[in-house]
PDB file of C-alpha atoms in Angstrom:
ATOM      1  CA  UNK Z   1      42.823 -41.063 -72.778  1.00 48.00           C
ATOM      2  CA  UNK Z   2      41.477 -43.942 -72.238  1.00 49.00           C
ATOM      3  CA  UNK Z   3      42.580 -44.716 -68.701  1.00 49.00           C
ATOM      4  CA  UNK Z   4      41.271 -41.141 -68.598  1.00 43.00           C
ATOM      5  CA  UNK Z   5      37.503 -41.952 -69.175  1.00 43.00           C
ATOM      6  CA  UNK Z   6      37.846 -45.289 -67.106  1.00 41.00           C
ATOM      7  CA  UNK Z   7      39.030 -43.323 -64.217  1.00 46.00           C
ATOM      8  CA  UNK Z   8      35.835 -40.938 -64.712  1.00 44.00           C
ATOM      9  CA  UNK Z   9      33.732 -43.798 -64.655  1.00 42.00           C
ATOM     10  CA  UNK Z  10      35.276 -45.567 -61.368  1.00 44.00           C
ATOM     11  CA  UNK Z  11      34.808 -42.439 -60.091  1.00 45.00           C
ATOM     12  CA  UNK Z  12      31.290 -41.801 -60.940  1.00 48.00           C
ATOM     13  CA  UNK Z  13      30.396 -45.140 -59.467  1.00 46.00           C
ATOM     14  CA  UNK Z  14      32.010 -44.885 -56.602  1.00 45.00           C
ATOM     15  CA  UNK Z  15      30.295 -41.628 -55.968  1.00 44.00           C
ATOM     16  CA  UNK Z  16      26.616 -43.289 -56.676  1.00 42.00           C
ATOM     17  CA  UNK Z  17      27.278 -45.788 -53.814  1.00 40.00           C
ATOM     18  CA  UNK Z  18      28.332 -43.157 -51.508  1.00 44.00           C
ATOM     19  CA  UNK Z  19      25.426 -40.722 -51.908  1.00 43.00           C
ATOM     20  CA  UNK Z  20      22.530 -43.160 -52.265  1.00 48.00           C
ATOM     21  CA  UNK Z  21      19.177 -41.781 -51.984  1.00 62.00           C
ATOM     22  CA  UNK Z  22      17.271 -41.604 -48.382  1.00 80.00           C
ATOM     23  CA  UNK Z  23      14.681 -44.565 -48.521  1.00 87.00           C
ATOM     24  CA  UNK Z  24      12.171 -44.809 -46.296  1.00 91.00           C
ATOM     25  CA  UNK Z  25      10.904 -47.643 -44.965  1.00 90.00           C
ATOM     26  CA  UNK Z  26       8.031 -48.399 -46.749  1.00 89.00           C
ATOM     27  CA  UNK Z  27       8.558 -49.448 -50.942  1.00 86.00           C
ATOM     28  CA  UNK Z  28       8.148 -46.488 -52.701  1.00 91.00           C
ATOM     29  CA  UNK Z  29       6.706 -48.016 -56.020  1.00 84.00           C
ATOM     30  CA  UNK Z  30       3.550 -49.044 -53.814  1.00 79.00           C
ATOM     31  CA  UNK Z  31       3.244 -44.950 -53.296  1.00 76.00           C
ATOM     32  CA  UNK Z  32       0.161 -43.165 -55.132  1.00 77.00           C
ATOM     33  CA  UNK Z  33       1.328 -40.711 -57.387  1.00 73.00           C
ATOM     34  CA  UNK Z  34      -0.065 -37.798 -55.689  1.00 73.00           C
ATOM     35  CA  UNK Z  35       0.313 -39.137 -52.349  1.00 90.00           C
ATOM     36  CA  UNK Z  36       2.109 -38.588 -49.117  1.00 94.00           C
ATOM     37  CA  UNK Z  37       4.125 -41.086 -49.277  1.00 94.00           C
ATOM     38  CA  UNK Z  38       5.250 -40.415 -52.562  1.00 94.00           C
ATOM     39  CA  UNK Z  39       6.711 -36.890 -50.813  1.00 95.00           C
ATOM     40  CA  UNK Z  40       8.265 -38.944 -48.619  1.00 96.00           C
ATOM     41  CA  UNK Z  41       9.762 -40.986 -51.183  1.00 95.00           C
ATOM     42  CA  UNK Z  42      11.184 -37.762 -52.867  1.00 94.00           C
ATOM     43  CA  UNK Z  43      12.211 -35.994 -49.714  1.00 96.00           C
ATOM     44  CA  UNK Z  44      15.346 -37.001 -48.222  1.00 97.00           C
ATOM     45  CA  UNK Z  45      14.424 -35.420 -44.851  1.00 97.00           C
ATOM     46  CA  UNK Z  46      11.049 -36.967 -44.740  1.00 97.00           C
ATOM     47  CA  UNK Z  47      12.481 -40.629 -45.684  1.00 97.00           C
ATOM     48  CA  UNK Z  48      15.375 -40.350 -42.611  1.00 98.00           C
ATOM     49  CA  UNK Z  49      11.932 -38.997 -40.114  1.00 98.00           C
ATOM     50  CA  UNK Z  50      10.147 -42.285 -41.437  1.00 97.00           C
ATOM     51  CA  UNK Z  51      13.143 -44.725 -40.913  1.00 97.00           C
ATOM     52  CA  UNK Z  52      13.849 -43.582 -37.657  1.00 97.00           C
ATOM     53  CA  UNK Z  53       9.815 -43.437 -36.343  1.00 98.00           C
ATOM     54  CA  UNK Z  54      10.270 -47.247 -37.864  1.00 97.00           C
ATOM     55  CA  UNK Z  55      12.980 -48.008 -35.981  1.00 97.00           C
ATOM     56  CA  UNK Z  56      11.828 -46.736 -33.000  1.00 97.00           C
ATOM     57  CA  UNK Z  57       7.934 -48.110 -33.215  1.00 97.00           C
ATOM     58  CA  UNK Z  58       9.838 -51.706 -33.606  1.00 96.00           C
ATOM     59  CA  UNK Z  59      11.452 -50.914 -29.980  1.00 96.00           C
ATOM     60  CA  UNK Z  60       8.636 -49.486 -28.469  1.00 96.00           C
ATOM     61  CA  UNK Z  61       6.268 -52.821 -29.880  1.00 95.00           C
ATOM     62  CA  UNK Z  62       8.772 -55.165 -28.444  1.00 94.00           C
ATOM     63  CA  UNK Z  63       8.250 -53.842 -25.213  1.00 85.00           C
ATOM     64  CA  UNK Z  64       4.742 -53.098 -24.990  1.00 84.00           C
ATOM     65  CA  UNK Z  65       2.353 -54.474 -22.894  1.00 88.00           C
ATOM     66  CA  UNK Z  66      -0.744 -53.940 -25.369  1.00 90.00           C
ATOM     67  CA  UNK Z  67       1.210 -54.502 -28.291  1.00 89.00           C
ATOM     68  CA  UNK Z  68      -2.670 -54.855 -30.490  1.00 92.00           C
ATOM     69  CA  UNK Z  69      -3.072 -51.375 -29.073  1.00 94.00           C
ATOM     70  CA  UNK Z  70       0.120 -50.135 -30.213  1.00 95.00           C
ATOM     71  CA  UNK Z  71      -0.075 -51.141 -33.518  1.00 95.00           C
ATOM     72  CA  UNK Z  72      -4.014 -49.608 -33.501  1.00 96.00           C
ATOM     73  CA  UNK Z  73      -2.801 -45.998 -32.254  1.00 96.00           C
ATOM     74  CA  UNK Z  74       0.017 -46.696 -34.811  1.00 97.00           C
ATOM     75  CA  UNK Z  75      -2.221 -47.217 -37.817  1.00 96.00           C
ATOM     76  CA  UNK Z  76      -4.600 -44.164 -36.485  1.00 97.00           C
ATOM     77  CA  UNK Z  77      -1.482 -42.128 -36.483  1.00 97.00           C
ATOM     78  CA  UNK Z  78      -0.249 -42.923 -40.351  1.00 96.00           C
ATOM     79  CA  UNK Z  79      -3.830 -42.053 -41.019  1.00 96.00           C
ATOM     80  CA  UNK Z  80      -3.724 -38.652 -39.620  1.00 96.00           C
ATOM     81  CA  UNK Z  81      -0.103 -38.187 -41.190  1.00 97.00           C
ATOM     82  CA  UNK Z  82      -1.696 -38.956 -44.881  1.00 95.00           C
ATOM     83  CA  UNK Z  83      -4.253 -36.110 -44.221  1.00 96.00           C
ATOM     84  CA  UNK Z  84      -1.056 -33.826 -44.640  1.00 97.00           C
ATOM     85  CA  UNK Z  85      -2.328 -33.391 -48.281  1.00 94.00           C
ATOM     86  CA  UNK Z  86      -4.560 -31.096 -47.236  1.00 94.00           C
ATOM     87  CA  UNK Z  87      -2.370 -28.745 -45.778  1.00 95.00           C
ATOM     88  CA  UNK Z  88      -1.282 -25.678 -47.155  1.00 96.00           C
ATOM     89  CA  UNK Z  89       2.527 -26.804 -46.386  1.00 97.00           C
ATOM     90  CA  UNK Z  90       1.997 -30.294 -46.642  1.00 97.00           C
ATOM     91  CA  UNK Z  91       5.852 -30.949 -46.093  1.00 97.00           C
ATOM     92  CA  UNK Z  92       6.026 -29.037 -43.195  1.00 98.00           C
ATOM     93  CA  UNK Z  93       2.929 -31.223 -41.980  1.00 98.00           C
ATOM     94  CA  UNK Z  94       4.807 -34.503 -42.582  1.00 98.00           C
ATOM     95  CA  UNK Z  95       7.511 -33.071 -40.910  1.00 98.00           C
ATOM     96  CA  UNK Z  96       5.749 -32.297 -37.728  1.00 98.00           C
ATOM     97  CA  UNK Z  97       3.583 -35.111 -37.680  1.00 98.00           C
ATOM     98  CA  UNK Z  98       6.993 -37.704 -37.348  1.00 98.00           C
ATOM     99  CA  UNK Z  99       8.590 -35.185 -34.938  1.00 98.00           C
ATOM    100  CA  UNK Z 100       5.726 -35.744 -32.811  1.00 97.00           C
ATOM    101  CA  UNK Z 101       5.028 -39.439 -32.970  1.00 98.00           C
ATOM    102  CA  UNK Z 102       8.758 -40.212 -32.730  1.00 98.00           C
ATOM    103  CA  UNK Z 103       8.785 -37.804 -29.449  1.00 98.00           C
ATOM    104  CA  UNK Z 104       6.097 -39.254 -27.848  1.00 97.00           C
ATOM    105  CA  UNK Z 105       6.990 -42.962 -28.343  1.00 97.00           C
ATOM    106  CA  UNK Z 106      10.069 -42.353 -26.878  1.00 97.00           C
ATOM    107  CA  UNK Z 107       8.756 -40.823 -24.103  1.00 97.00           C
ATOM    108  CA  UNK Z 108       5.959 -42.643 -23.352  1.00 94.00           C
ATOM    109  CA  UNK Z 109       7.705 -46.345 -24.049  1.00 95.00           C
ATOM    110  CA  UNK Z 110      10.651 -44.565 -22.069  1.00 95.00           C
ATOM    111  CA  UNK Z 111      13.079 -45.672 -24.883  1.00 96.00           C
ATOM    112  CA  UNK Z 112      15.463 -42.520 -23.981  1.00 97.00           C
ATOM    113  CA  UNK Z 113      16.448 -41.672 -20.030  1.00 97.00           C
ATOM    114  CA  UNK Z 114      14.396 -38.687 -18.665  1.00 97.00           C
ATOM    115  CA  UNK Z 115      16.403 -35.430 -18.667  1.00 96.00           C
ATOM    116  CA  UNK Z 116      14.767 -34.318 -14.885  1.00 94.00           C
ATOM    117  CA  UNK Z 117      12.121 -35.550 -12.856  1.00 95.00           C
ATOM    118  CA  UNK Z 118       9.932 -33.293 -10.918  1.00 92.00           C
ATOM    119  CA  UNK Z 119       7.363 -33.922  -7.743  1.00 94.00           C
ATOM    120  CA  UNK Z 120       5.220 -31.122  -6.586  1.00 93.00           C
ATOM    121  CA  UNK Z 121       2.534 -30.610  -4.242  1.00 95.00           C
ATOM    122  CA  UNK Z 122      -0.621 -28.916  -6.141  1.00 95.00           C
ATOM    123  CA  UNK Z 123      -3.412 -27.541  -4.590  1.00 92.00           C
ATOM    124  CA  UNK Z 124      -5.380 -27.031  -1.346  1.00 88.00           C
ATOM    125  CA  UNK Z 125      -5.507 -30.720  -0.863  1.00 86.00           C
ATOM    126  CA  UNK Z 126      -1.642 -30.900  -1.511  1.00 90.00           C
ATOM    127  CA  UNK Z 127      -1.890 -33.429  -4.047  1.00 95.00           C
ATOM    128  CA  UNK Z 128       1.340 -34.651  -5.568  1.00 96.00           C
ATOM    129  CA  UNK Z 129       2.670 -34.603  -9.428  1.00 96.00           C
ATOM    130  CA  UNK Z 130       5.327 -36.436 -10.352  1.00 96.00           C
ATOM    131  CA  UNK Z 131       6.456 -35.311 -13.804  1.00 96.00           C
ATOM    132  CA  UNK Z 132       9.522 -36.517 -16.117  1.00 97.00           C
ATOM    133  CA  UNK Z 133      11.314 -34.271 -19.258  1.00 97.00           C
ATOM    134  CA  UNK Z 134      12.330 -36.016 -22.267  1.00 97.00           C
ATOM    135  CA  UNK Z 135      14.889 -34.608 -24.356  1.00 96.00           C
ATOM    136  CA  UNK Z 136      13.144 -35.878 -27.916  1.00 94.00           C
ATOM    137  CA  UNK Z 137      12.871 -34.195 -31.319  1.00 94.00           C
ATOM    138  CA  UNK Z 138      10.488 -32.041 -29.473  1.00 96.00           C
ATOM    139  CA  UNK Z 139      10.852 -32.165 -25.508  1.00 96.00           C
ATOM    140  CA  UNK Z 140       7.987 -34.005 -23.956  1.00 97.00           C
ATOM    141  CA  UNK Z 141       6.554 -34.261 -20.633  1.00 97.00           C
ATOM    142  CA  UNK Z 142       4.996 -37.534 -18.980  1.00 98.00           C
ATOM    143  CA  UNK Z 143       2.875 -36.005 -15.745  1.00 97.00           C
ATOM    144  CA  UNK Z 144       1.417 -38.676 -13.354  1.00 97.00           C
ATOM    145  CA  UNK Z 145      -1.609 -37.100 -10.950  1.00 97.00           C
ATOM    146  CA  UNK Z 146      -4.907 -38.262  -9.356  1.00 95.00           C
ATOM    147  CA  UNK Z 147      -3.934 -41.786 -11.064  1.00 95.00           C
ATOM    148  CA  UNK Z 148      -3.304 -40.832 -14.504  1.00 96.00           C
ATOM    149  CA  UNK Z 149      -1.038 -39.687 -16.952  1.00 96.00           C
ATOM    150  CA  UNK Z 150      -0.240 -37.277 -19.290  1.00 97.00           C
ATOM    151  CA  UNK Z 151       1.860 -36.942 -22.105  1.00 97.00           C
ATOM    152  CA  UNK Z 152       2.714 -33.414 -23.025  1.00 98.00           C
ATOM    153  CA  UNK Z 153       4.352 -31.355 -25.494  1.00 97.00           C
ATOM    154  CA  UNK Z 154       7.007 -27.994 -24.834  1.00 97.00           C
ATOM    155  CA  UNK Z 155       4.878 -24.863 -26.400  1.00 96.00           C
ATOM    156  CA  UNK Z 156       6.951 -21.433 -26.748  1.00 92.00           C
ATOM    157  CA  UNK Z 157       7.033 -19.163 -23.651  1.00 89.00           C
ATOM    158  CA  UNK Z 158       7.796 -15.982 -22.729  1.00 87.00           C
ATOM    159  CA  UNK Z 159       9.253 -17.396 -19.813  1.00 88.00           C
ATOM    160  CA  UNK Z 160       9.511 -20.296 -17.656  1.00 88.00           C
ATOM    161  CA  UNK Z 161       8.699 -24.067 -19.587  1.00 92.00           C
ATOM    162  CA  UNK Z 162       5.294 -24.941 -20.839  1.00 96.00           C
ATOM    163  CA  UNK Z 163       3.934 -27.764 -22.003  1.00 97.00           C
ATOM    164  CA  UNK Z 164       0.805 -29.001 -23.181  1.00 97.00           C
ATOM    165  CA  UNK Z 165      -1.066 -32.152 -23.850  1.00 96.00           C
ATOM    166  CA  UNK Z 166      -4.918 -33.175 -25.057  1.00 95.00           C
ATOM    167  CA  UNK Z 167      -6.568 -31.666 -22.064  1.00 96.00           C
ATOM    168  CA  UNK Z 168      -3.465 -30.950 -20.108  1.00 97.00           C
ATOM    169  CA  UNK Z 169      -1.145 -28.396 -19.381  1.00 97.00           C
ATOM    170  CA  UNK Z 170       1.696 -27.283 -17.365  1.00 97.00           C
ATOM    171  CA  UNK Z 171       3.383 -23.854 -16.740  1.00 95.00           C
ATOM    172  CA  UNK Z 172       6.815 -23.864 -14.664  1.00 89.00           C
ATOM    173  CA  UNK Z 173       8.512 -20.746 -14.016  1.00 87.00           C
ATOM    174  CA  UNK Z 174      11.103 -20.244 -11.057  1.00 83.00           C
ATOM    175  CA  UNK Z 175      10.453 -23.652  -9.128  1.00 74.00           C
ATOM    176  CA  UNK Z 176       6.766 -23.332  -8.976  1.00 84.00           C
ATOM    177  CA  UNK Z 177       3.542 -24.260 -11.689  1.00 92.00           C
ATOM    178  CA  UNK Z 178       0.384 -23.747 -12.759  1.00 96.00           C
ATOM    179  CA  UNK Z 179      -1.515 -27.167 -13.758  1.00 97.00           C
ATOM    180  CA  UNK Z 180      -4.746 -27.741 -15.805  1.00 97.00           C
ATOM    181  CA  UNK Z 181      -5.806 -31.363 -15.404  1.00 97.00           C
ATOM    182  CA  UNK Z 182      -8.671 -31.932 -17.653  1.00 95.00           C
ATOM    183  CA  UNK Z 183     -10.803 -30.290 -20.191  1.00 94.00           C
ATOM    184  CA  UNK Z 184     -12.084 -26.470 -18.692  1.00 92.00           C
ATOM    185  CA  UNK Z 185     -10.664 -27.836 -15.023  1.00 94.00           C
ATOM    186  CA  UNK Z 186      -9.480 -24.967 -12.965  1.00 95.00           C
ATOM    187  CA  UNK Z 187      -5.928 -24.061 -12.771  1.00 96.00           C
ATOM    188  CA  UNK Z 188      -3.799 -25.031  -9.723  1.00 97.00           C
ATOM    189  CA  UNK Z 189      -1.158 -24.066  -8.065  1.00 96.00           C
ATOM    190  CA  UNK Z 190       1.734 -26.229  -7.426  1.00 95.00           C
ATOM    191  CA  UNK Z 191       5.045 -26.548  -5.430  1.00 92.00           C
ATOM    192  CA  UNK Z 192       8.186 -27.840  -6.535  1.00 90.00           C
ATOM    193  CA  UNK Z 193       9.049 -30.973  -3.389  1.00 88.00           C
ATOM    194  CA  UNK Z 194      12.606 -30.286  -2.815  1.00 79.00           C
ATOM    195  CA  UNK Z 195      14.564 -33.762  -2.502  1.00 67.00           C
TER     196      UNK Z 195
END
């Protein structure tokens, strides 16, 4: 019997260390009781989404240029993610909210290879975008035209691949798009560049 019980509690321990909780990365007795980050702190999904947005914010900060700026646009964004209170699912808010940051550091700190890239010729004037896929948590889109760049997200289609950014967005269906480059800026037409 008793090499019984000792068994169970070898057992039991060994168990514990296996299946450990999901931490995040932040200490979860500094977390307000009602508080995002306490829902982080008690949701194992939510804990793994904040280790790995940690883990990939440390490689995109190593690399970056404007590191100040990074860590500005950083703070901003845990901000926004603590406004997930409000929302009616504010799991599902949390959940998005790392989905997207994670996505779009990797993609804009190119910290995975690009899946495709894409040049077209858009317009009258034949002006040409140069666009790269990521394959992140949510695909994402880095367009480069008239000197700037975009990052963009994939939305559902009917058909084709869209994607959309803050005043940006780009519709490709059967090796040609439709581009809108700024806020209320006329669509254009554009031409997949065959290399």
């Amino acid at each position: 019997m008793r090499i019984l019980l000792l068994s169970a509690v070898c057992l039991a321990l060994c168990a514990c260390s296996v299946v450990s909780p999901s931490l995040p990365s932040f200490p979860c007795d500094a977390a307000g009781p009602s508080s995002i980050e306490t829902l982080i702190c008690q949701t194992p999904e939510l804990a793994e989404l904040d280790k790995e947005l940690d883990r990939v914010y440390a490689a995109a900060a190593s690399g970056a240029e404007q590191a100040d700026l990074l860590s500005a646009y950083q703070r901003g964004w845990v901000k926004g993610r603590n406004e997930c209170w409000k929302s009616a699912d504010p799991q599902g808010c949390t959940r998005e909210s790392y989905r997207t940051r994670i996505s779009e550091l990797k993609a804009q700190y190119r910290l995975i290879p690009a899946s495709a890239r894409v040049d077209c010729l858009c317009g009258g004037a034949q002006e040409t975008l140069s666009v790269s896929f990521f394959p992140s948590l949510i695909p994402t889109a880095v367009a480069h035209f008239r000197g700037q760049s975009s990052l963009m997200f994939q939305q559902p289609a009917a058909s084709g691949s869209r994607y959309q950014g803050r005043n940006e967005s780009l519709w490709e269906h059967q090796g040609e798009a439709r581009l809108v480059w700024g806020y209320g800026a006329e669509p254009l037409n554009c031409v997949k560049v065959r290399r």
